[in-house]
PDB file of C-alpha atoms in Angstrom:
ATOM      1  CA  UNK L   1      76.932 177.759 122.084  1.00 46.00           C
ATOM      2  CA  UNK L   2      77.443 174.626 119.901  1.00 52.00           C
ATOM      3  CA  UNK L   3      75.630 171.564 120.465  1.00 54.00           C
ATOM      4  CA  UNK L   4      77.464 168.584 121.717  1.00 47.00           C
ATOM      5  CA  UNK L   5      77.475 165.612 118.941  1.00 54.00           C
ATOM      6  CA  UNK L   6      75.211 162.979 119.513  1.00 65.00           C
ATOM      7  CA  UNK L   7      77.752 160.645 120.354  1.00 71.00           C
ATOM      8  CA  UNK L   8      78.274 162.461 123.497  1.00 70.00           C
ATOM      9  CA  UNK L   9      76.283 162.871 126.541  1.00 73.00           C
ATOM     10  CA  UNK L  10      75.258 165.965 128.728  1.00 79.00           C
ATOM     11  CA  UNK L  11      78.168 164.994 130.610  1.00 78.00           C
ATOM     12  CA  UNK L  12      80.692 164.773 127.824  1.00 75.00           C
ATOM     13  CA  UNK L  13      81.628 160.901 128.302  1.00 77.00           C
ATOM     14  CA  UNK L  14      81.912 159.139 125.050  1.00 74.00           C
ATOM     15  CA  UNK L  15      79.295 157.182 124.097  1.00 79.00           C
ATOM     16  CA  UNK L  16      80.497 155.767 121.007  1.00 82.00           C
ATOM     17  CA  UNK L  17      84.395 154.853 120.553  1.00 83.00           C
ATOM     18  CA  UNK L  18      85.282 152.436 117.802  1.00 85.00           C
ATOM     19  CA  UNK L  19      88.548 151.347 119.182  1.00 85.00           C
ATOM     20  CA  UNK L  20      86.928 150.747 122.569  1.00 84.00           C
ATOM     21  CA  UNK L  21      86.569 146.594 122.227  1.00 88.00           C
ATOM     22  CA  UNK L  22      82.998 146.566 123.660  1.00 87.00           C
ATOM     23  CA  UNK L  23      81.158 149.866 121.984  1.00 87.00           C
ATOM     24  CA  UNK L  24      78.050 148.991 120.139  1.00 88.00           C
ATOM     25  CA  UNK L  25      79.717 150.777 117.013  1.00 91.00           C
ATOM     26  CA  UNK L  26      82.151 147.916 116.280  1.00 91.00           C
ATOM     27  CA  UNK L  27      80.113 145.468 115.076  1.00 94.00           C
ATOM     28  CA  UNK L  28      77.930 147.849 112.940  1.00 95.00           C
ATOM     29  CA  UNK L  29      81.649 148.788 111.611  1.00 94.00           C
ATOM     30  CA  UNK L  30      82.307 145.456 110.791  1.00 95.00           C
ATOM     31  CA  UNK L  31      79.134 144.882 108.902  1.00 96.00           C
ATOM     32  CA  UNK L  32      79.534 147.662 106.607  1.00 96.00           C
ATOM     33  CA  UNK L  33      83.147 147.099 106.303  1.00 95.00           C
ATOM     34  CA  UNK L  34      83.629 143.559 105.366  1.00 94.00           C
ATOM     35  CA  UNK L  35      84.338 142.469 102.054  1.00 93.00           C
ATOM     36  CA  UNK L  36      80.304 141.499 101.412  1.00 98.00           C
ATOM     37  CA  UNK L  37      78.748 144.259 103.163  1.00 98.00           C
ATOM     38  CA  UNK L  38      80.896 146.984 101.121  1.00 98.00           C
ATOM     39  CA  UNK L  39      80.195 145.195  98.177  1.00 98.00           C
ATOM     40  CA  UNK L  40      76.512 145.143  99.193  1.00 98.00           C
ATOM     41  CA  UNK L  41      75.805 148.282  99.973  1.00 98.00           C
ATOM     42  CA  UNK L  42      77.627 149.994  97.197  1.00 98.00           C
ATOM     43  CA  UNK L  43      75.846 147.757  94.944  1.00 98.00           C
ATOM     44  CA  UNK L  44      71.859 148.737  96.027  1.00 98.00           C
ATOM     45  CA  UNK L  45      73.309 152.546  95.230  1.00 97.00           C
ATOM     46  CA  UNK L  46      71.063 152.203  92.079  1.00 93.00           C
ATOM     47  CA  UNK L  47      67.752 151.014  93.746  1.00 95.00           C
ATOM     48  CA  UNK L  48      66.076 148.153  95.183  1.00 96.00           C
ATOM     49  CA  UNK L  49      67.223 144.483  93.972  1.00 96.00           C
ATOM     50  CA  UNK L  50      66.248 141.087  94.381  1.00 95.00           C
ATOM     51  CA  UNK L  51      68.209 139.274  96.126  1.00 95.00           C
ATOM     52  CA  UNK L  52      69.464 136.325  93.436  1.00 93.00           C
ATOM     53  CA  UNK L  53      69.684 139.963  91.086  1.00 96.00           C
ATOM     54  CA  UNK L  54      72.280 141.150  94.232  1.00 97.00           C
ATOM     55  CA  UNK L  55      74.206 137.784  94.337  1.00 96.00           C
ATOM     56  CA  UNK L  56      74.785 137.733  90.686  1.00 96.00           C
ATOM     57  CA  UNK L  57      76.188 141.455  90.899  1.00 97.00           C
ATOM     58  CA  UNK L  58      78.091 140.508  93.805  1.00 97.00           C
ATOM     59  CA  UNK L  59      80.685 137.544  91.874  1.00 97.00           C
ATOM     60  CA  UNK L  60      81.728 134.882  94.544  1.00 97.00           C
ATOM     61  CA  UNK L  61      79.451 135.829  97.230  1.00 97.00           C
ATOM     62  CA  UNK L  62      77.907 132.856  98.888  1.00 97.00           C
ATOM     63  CA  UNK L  63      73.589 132.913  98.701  1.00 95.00           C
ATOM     64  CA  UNK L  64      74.910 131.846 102.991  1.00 97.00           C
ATOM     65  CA  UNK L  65      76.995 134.973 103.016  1.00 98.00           C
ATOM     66  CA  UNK L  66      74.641 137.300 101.256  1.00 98.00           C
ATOM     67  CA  UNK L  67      72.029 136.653 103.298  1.00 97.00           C
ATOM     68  CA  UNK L  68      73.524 136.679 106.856  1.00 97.00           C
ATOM     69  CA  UNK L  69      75.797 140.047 105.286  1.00 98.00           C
ATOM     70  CA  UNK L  70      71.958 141.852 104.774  1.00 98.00           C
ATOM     71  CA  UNK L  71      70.411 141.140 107.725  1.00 98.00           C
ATOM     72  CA  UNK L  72      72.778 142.361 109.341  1.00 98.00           C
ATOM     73  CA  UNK L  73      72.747 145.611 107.564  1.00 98.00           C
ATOM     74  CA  UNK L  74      68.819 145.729 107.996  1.00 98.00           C
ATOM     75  CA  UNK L  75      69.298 145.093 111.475  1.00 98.00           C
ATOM     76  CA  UNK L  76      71.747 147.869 111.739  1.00 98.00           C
ATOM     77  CA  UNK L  77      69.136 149.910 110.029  1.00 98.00           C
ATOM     78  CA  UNK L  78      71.141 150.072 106.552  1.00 98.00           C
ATOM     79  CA  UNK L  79      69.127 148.081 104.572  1.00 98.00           C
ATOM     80  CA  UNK L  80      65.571 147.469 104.206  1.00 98.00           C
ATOM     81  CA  UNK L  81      63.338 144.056 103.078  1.00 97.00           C
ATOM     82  CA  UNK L  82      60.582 144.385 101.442  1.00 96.00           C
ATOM     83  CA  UNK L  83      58.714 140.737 101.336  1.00 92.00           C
ATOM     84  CA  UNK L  84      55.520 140.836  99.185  1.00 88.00           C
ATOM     85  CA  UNK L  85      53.405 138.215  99.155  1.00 88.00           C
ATOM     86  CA  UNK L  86      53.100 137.074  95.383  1.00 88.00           C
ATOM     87  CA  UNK L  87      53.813 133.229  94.035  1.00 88.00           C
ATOM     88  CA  UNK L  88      56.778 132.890  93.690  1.00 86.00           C
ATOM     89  CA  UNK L  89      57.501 135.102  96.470  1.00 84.00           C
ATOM     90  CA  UNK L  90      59.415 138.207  95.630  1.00 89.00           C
ATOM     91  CA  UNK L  91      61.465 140.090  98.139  1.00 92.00           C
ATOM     92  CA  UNK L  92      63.408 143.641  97.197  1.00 96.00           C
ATOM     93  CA  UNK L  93      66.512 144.947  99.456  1.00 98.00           C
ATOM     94  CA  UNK L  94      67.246 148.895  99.249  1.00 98.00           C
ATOM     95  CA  UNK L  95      68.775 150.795 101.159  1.00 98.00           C
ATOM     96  CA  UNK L  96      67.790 153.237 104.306  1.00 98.00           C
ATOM     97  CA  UNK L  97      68.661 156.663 104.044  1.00 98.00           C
ATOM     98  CA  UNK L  98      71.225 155.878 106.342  1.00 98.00           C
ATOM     99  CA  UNK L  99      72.165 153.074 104.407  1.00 98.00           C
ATOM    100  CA  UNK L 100      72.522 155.982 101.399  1.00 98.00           C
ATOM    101  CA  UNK L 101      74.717 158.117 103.284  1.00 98.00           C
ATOM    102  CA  UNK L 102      77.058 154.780 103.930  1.00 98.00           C
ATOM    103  CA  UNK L 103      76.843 153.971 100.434  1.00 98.00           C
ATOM    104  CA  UNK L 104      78.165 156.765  99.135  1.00 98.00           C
ATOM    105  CA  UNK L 105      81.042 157.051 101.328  1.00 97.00           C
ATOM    106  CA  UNK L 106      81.865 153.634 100.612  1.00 97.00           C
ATOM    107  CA  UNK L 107      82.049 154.078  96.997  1.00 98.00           C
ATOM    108  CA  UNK L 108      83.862 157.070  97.301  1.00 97.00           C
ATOM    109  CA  UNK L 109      86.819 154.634  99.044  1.00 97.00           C
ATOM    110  CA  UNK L 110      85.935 152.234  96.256  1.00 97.00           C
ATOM    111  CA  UNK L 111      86.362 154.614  93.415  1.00 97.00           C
ATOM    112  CA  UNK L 112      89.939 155.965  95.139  1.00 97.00           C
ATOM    113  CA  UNK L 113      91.581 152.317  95.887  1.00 97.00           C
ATOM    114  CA  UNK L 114      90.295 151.595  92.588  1.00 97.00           C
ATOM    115  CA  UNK L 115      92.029 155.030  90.926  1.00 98.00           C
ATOM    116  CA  UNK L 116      95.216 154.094  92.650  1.00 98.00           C
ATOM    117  CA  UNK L 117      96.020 150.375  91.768  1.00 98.00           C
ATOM    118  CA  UNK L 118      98.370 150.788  89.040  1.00 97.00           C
ATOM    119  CA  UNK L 119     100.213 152.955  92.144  1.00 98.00           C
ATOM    120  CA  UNK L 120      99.513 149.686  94.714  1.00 97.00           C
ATOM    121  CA  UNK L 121     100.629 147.527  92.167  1.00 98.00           C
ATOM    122  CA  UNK L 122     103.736 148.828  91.233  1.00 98.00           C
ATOM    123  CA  UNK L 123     104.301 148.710  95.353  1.00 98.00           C
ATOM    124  CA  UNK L 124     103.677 145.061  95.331  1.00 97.00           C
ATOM    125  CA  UNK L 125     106.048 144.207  92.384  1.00 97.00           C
ATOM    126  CA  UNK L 126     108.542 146.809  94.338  1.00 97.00           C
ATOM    127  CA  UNK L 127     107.610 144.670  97.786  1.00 97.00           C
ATOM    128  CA  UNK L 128     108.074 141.186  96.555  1.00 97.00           C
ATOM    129  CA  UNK L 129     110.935 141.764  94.816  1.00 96.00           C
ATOM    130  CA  UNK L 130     112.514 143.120  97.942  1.00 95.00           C
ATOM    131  CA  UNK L 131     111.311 139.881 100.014  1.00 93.00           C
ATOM    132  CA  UNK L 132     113.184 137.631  97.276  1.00 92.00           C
ATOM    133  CA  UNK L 133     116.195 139.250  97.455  1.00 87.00           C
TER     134      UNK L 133
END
C-alpha cells in the first residue's frame, strides 16, 4: 500500500490547496513567487551572501524590499541568517535545504522563459500590432 502524501490526512481531506483563498500555502507561494523572492532565491544558488552583496546582484531591488522579501523566506524556512557578532556587524543569508530544492526549480523556470524570449517577443510585436490595427 502507498503512503498518502503529506499534504493529506488519515482521512484524505486536503490539507494544503493553493487555490483555496485561506490555505497556509498561499502566502509561502507568494513569497517565493514574487518578482524579489525569485530573484532572491535563485540568486543565493551559489552560497551564502551578504546582504548589500545580494542587493547589488539583485538590480532595482529596494534595501526595504530585500529585506522584508528574506524574512519572509527565513520565516517560511527558505532562507537562513546568520548574524555574527564582529564590528561592523556581518550577517550571511543562504539558503535551507528546502530553500535549495525551491531554488532550483525556480531557475529551471528562469532558464526556460529566458530560452524562449525571442519566441515571447516576436508574440508581443505580433500582439501590438494587432491592437493598433
Amino acid at each position: 500500500m502507498t503512503e498518502a502524501p503529506q499534504w493529506v490526512d488519515e482521512h484524505g481531506r486536503v490539507l494544503y490547496d493553493v487555490f483555496a483563498k485561506d490555505c497556509t500555502s498561499r502566502p509561502t507561494l507568494e513569497h517565493v513567487t514574487g518578482r524579489w523572492g525569485t530573484l532572491a532565491m535563485v540568486a543565493l544558488r551559489d552560497g551564502a551572501v551578504r546582504f548589500n552583496a545580494l542587493r547589488r546582484r539583485i538590480d532595482g531591488v529596494s534595501e526595504k524590499m530585500l529585506a522584508q522579501t528574506l524574512q519572509s523566506l527565513e520565516r517560511d524556512g527558505l532562507v537562513h541568517r546568520e548574524a555574527q557578532a564582529t564590528i561592523p556587524p556581518r550577517v550571511d543569508y543562504s539558503l535551507t535545504p528546502l530553500g535549495r530544492k525551491t531554488a532550483d526549480k525556480l531557475h529551471d523556470l528562469i532558464e526556460l522563459v529566458e530560452s524562449q524570449m525571442p519566441e515571447v517577443e516576436a508574440a508581443r510585436l505580433r500582439y501590438d500590432e494587432a491592437k493598433r490595427a
